[in-house]
XYZ file of C-alpha atoms in Angstrom:
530
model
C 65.894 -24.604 -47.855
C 67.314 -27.178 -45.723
C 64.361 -29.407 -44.071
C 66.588 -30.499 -41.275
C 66.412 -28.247 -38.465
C 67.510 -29.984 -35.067
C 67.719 -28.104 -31.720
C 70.439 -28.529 -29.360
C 70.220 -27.336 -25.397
C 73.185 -26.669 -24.151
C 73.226 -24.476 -20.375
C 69.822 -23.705 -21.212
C 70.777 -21.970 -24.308
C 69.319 -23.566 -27.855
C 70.882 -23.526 -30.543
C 68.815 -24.255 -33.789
C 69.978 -25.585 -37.386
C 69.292 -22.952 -40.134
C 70.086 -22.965 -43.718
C 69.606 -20.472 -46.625
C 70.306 -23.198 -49.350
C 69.754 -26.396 -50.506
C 71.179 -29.457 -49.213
C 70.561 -33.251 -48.916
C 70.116 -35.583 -45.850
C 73.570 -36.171 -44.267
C 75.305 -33.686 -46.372
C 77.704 -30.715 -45.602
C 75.065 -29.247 -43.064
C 74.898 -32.652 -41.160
C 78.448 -32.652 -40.789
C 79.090 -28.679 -39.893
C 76.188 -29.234 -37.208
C 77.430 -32.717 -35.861
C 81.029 -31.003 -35.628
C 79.394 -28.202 -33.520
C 77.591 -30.833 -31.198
C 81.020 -32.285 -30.292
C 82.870 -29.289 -29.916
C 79.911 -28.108 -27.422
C 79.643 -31.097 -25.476
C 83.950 -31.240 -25.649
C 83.754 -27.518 -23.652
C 81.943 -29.359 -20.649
C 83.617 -32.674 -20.141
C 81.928 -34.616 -23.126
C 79.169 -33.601 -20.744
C 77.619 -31.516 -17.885
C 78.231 -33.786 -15.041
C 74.940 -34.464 -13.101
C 74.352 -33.156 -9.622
C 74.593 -35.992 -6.629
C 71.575 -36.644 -3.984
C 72.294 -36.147 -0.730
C 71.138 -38.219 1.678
C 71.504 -37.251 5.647
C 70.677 -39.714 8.585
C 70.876 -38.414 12.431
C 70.121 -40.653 15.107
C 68.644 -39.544 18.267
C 70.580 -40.163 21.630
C 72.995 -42.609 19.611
C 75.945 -43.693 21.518
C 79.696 -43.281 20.214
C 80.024 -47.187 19.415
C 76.877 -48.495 19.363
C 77.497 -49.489 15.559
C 78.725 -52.433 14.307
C 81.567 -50.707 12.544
C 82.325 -49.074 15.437
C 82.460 -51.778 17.733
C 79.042 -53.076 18.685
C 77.368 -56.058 19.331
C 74.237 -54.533 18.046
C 73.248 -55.548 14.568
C 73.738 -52.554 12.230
C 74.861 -55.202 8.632
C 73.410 -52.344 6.257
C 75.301 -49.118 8.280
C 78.841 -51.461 8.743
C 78.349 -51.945 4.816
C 78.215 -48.396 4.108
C 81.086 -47.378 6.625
C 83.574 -50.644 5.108
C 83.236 -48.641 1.807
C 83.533 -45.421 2.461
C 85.161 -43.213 5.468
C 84.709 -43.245 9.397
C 85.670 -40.382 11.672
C 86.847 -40.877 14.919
C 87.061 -37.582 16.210
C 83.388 -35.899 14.883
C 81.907 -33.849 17.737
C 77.938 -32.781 18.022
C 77.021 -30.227 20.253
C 75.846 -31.957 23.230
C 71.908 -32.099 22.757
C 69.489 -32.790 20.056
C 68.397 -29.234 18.909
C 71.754 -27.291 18.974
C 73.037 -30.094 17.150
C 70.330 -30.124 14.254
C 70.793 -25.896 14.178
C 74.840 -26.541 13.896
C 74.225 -29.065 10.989
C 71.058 -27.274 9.214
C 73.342 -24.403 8.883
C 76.713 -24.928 8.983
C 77.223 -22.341 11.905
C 77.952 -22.990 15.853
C 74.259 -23.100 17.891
C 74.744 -19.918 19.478
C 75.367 -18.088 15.833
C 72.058 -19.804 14.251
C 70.174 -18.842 17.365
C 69.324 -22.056 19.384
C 72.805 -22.288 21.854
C 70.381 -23.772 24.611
C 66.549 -25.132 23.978
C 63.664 -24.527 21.691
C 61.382 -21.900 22.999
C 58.310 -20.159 22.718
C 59.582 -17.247 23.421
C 63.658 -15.730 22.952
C 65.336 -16.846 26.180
C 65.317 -13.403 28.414
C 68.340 -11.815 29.057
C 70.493 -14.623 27.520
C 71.024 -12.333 23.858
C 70.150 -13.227 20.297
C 72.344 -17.001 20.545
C 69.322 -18.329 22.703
C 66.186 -17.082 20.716
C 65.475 -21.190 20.790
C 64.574 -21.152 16.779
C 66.409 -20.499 13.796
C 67.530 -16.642 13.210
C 66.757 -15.039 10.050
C 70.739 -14.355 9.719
C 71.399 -17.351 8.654
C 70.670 -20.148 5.915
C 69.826 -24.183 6.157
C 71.026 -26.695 3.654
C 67.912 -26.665 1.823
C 67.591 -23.111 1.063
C 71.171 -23.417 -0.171
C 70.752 -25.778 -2.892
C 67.033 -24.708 -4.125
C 68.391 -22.067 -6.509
C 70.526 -24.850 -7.515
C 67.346 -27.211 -8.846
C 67.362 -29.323 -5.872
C 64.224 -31.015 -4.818
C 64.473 -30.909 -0.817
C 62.813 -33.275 2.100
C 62.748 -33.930 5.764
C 61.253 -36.775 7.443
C 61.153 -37.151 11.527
C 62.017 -34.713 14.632
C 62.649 -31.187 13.820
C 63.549 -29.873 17.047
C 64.522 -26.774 15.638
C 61.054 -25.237 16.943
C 58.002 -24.733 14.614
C 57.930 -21.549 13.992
C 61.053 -21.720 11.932
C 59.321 -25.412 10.645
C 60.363 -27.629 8.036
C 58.273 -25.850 5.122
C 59.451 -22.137 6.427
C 63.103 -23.077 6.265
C 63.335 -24.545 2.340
C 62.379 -28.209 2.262
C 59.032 -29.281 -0.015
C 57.791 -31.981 1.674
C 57.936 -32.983 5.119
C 56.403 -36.218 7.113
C 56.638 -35.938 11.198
C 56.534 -33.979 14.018
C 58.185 -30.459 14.695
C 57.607 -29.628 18.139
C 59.120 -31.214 21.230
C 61.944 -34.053 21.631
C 60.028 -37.164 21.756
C 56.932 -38.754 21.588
C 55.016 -42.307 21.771
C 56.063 -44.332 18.577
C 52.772 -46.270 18.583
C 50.796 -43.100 18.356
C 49.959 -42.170 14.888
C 48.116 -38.939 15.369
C 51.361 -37.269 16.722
C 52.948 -37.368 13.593
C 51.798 -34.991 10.706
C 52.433 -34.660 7.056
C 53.102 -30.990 5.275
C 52.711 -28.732 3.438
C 48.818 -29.204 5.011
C 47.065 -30.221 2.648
C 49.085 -33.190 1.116
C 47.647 -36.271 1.628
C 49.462 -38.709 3.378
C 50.842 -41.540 1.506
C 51.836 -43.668 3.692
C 49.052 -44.362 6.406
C 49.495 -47.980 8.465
C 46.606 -48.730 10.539
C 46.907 -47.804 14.104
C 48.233 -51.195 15.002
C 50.762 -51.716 12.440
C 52.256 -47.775 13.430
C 55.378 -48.011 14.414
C 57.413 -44.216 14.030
C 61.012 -45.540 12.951
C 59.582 -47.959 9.947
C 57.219 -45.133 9.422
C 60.328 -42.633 9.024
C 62.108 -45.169 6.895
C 59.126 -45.656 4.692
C 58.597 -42.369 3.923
C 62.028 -41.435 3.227
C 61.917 -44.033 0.341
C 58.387 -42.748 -0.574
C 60.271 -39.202 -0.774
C 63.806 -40.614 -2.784
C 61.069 -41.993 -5.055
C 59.216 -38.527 -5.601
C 62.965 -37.086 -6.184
C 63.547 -39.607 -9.066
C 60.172 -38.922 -10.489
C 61.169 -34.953 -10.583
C 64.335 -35.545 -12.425
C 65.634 -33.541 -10.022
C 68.662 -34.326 -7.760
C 67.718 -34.249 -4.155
C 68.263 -33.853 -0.406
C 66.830 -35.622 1.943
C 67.004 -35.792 5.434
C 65.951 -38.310 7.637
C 65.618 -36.795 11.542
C 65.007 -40.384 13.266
C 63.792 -40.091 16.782
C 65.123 -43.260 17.323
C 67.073 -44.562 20.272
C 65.583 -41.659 22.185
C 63.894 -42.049 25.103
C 60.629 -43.436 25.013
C 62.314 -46.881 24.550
C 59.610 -48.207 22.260
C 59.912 -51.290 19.810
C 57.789 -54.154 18.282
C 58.374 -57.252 20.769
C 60.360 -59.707 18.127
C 62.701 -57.710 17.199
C 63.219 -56.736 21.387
C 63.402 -60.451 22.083
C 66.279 -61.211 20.221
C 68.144 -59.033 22.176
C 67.361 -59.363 25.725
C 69.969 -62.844 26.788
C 72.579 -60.510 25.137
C 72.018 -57.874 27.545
C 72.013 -60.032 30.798
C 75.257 -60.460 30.612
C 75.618 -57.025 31.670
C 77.288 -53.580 31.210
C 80.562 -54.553 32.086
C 81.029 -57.348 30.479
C 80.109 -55.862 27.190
C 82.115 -52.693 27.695
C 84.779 -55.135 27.706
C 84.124 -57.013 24.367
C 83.436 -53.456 22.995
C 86.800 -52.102 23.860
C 88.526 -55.087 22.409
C 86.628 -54.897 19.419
C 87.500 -51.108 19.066
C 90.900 -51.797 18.882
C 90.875 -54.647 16.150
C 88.392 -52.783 13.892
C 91.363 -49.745 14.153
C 89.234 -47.169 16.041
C 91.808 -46.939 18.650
C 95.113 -47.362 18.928
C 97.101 -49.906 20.998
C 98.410 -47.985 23.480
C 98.233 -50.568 26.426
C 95.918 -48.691 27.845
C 92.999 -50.503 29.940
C 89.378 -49.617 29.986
C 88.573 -46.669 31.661
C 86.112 -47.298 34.960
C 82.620 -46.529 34.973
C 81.128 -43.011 34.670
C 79.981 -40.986 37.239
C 76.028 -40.622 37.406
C 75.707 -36.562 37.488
C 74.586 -34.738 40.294
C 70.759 -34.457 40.798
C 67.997 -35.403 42.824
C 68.338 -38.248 44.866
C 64.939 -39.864 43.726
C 65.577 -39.570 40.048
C 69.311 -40.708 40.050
C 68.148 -43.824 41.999
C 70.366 -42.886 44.923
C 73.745 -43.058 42.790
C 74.044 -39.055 42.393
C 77.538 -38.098 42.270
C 78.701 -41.617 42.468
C 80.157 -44.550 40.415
C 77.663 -46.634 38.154
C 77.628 -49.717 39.778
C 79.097 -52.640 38.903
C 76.653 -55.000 37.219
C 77.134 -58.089 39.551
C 75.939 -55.940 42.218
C 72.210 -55.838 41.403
C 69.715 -58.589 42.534
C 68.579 -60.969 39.490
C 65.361 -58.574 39.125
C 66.861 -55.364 38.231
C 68.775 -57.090 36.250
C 65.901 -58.720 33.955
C 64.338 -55.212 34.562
C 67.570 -53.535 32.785
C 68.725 -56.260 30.162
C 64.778 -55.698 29.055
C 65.313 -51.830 28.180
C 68.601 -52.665 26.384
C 67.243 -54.676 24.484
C 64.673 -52.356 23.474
C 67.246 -49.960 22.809
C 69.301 -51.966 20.046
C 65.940 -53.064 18.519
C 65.283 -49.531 17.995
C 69.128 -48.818 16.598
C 68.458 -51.783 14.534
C 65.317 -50.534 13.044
C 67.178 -47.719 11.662
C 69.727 -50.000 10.264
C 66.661 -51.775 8.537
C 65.483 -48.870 6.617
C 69.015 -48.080 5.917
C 69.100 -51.345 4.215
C 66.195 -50.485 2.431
C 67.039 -47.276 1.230
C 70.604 -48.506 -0.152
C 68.417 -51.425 -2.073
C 66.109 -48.497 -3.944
C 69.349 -46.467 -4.713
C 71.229 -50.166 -6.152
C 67.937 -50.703 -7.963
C 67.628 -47.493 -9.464
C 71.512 -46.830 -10.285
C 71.545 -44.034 -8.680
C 73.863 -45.251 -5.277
C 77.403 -44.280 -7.146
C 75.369 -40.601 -7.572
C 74.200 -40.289 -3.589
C 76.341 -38.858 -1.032
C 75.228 -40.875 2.524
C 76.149 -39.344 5.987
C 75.317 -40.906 9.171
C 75.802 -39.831 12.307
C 74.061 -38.949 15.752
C 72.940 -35.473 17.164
C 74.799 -35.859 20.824
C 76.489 -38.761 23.069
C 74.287 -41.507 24.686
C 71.436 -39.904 27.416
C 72.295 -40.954 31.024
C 68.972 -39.682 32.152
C 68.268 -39.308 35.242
C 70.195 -42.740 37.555
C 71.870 -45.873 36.337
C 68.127 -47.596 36.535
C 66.537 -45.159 34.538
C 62.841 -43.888 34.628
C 59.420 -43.949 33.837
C 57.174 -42.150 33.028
C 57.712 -38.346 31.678
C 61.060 -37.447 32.568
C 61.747 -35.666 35.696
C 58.155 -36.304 36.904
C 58.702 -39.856 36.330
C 59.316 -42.770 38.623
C 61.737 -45.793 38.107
C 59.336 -48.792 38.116
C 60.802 -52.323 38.475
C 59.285 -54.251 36.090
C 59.458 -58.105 36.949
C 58.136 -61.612 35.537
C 55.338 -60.839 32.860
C 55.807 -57.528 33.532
C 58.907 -57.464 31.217
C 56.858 -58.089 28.361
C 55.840 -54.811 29.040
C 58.533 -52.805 28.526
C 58.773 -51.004 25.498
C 55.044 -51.385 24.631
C 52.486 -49.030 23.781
C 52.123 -46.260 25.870
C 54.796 -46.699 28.001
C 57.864 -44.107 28.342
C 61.360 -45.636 29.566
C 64.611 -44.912 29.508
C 67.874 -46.955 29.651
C 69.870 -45.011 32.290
C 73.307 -43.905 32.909
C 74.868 -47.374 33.091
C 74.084 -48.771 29.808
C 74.566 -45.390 28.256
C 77.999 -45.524 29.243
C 78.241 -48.923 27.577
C 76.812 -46.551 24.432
C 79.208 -44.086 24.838
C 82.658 -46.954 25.590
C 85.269 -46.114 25.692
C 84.134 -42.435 26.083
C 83.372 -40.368 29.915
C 80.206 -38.970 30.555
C 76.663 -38.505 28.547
C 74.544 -36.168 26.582
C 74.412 -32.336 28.048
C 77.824 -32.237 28.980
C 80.881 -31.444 26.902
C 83.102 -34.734 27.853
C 83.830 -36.992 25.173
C 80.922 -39.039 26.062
C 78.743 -35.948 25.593
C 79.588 -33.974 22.154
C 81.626 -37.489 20.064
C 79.159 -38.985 17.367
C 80.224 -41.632 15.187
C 80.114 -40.301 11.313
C 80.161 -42.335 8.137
C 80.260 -40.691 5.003
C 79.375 -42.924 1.647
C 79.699 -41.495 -1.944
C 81.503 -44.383 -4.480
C 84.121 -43.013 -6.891
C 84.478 -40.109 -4.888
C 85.371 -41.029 -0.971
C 87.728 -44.085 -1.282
C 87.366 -47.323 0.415
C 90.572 -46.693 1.452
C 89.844 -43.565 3.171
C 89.325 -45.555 6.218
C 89.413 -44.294 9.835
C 89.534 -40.186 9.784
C 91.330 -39.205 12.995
C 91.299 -35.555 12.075
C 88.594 -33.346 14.429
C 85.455 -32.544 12.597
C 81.997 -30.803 13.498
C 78.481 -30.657 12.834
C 78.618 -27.426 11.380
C 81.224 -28.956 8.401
C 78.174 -30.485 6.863
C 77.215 -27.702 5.351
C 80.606 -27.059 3.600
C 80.639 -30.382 2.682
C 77.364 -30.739 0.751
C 78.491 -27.170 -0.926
C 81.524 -28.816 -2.081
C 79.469 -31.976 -3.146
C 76.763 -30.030 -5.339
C 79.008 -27.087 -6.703
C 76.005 -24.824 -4.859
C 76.544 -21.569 -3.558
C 76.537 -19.900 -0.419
C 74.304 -16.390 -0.142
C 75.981 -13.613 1.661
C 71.760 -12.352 1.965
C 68.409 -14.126 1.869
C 65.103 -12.720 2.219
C 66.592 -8.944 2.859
C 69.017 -9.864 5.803
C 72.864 -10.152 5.404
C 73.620 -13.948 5.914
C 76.674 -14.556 8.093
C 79.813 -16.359 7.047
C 79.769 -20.290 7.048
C 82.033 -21.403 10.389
C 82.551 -25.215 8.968
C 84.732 -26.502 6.357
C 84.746 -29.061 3.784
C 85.668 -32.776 4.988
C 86.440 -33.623 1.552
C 90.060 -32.991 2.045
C 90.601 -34.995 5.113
C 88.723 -38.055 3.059
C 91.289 -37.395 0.607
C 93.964 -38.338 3.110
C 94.704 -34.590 3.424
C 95.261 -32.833 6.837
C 92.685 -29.723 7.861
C 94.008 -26.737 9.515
C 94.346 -27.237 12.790
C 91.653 -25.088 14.255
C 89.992 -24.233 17.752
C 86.436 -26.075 18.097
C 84.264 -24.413 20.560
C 81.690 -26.336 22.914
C 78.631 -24.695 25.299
C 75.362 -25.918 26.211
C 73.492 -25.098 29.570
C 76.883 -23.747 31.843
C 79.242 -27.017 30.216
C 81.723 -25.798 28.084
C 84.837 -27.069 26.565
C 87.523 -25.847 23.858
C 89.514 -28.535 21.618
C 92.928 -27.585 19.388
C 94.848 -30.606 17.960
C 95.446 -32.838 21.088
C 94.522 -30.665 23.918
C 91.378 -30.479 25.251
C 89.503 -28.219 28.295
C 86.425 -28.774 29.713
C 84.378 -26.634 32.315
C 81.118 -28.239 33.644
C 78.700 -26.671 35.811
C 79.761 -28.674 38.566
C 83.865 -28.979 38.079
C 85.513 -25.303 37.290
C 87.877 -27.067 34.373
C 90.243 -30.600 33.583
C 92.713 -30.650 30.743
């Protein structure tokens, strides 16, 4: 008998050496059974090609060109890397608020269809149908649950937002590290954030002190890539930053180098933005000057600081303290942008290090416009039963700090959102356009460039599909699944053109519709523009 008897795997399936006669080492047998390696490993491409990571980051409350690569002056190196060699879309639309937004992208459906068109809930919305149960509806799938069957190892670290009773752990992912319930939260305050399943120890646990969410987030998305690796598993992993959202929290060095930048004011720096828009190729020269400020919306006097309904004000008008008081939360703002750069940075390093960045699709992108809430001097405090405080001489220092709960206001989020008309909630431009950067070497081109073709949240989905070769369920868990609504970007980053298609927009009474260059927008205050 032959003492050679080598195994080969192939699909699963083994295939062992056998032989009913004699024969030496490296004889006929050898060379039958090395002939029937090749010819198996020939059938598949020399070799089943391996599955890619996926790696998703969403900014909260991000502003259309706050980016580097997008034309802003705050520091983003590791993001503007990432976009120079790969593709940028100038026409991706969110939809308008952070939790919609995450249940478009989770499942590849509009908000209404995966059951969160409005808020998260503790209870279905009454009288408002099965679109506004405010959690995920058992009718449809997320990303996660997708690709299990097909061996991937899935994680989520930061804001949920996509209410807990349809959590992290419920909905397909293995490990999660944050908070599931509610928008936003202190980022000095450790004890909000949780780790699950419950049960699994924390691995990364700073000292009170040292807490700080965003490096948290970013640590623990490493700490998560690092588990994936260790399964010899591919992976997703999604990293929900609550970052620039309101609280405007950062650690003080990283605020200071920021805050001379920002007393030069809004419109000065809407300027430089616009004219760096057009040389990076975002838009087109069309001769066309800056568009004026943004309204501040309609609302309460004492909460819109007086401006409701009116023009933000030019920057020159204010007297020298409100404008220390606002160049301070700016600044705060892009150190908080910048901190997700940072892990960013970090992240890309691991994958270099590893070898596994050419095997890694990256997205990045934000869940709705820049957050104009509530006046052009923003608040403090928690939202609408907040106060704007003027914060003056040492009192800067205090901005930003522990326990404190700013926000930037409708002025510098329309320097977020430049060139772009109104904010978050509504369905303007300024409202529902995210920048989007999509990074997978070898497979999106370097010359793929600026995308101009409309895309939405809920063509992530598709798009990963594509990416991994996984399948979409028509059931799950005994209920018919509906149809995906996205499609796959991968065409248009192959220079290819997407069927022109109606995209739908409504959140809280603002609605608009978009096909190819038209555009029409009902808000609750305006019946409709074109």
């Amino acid at each position: 008998m032959c003492p050679f008897k080598p195994v080969i795997v192939f699909n699963g399936i083994q295939f062992k050496r056998s032989c009913s006669y004699e024969c030496k080492p490296f004889g006929i047998c050898d060379v039958v059974w090395f002939c029937f390696g090749l010819l198996l490993l020939a059938d598949v491409g020399w070799a089943e090609e391996k599955k890619p990571n996926i790696l998703v980051i969403l900014a909260d409350d991000l502003g259309y060109s706050d980016l580097g690569c997008y034309g802003g002056e705050i520091s983003t190196p590791n993001i503007d890397r990432l976009a120079n060699n790969g593709a940028r879309f100038t026409n991706f639309y969110n939809s308008a608020r952070c939790c919609p937004s995450r249940a478009s992208l989770m499942t590849g459906l509009y908000p209404t269809q995966a059951g969160i068109g409005d808020f998260t809930t503790p209870k279905p919305a009454a009288n408002k149908g099965p679109g506004y149960l405010g959690r995920l509806r058992n009718d449809c799938v997320t990303i996660a649950e997708v690709l299990k069957p097909s061996g991937y190892r899935c994680y989520y670290v930061g804001k949920w937002h996509m209410h807990p009773q349809t959590g992290p752990i419920d909905r397909g992912f293995d490990e999660f590290y944050g908070y599931t319930n509610d928008h936003s939260h202190d980022q000095f305050d450790k004890d909000y954030y949780e780790r699950l399943p419950k049960g699994h120890p924390k691995e990364i646990d700073p000292p009170e002190q040292d807490f700080y969410a965003t490096d948290v987030f970013n640590r623990y998305a490493l700490e998560f890539m690092q588990q994936g690796k260790r399964s010899q598993q591919p992976w997703l992993l999604f990293l929900g930053h609550s970052s620039p959202h309101f609280p405007l929290q950062a650690p003080k060095e990283r605020v200071d180098r920021y805050y001379e930048r920002y007393l030069q004011g809004w419109d000065t720096l809407r300027g430089q933005r616009f004219d760096r828009m057009k040389q990076l190729g975002l838009l087109r020269e069309t001769g066309q000057p800056l568009p004026v400020r943004s309204e501040v919306p309609v609302d309460e006097e004492r909460i819109a600081n007086g401006f409701a309904g009116k023009q933000n004000p030019a920057w020159d008008s204010l007297d020298k303290d409100r404008q220390r008081d606002l160049a301070r939360r700016m600044a705060v703002y892009a150190a908080m942008v910048e901190s997700i750069d940072r892990g960013v940075g970090e992240l890309v390093k691991h994958l270099e290090d590893t070898h596994e960045l050419a095997n890694t699709l990256i997205l990045i992108l934000s869940d709705n416009g820049a957050c104009y809430e509530w006046g052009p001097f923003g608040f403090d405090g928690v939202s609408r039963k907040g106060e704007t405080v003027l914060y003056s001489d040492s009192g800067l220092d205090r901005v930003g700090g522990r326990g404190t709960h700013s926000s930037y206001g409708s002025a510098w989020a329309n320097l977020s959102n430049t060139p772009l008309r109104s904010y978050k909630h509504f369905t303007y431009e300024g409202g529902i356009g995210t920048p989007m950067i999509a990074h997978w070497p070898g497979r999106i081109s370097q010359k793929a460039g600026w995308i101009r073709t409309p895309a939405h949240l809920m063509d992530i989905m598709p798009t990963i599909l594509e990416a991994t070769g996984a399948s979409y369920p028509t059931s799950w868990r005994n209920e018919s699944i509906q149809p995906l609504e996205g499609v796959s970007l991968f065409p248009a980053m192959r220079g290819e053109v997407l069927e022109d298609r109606t995209l739908g927009f409504e959140h809280q009474g603002a609605r608009a519709l978009r096909k190819g260059i038209w555009k029409t927008v009902w808000t609750k205050r305006v019946p409709y523009t074109v």
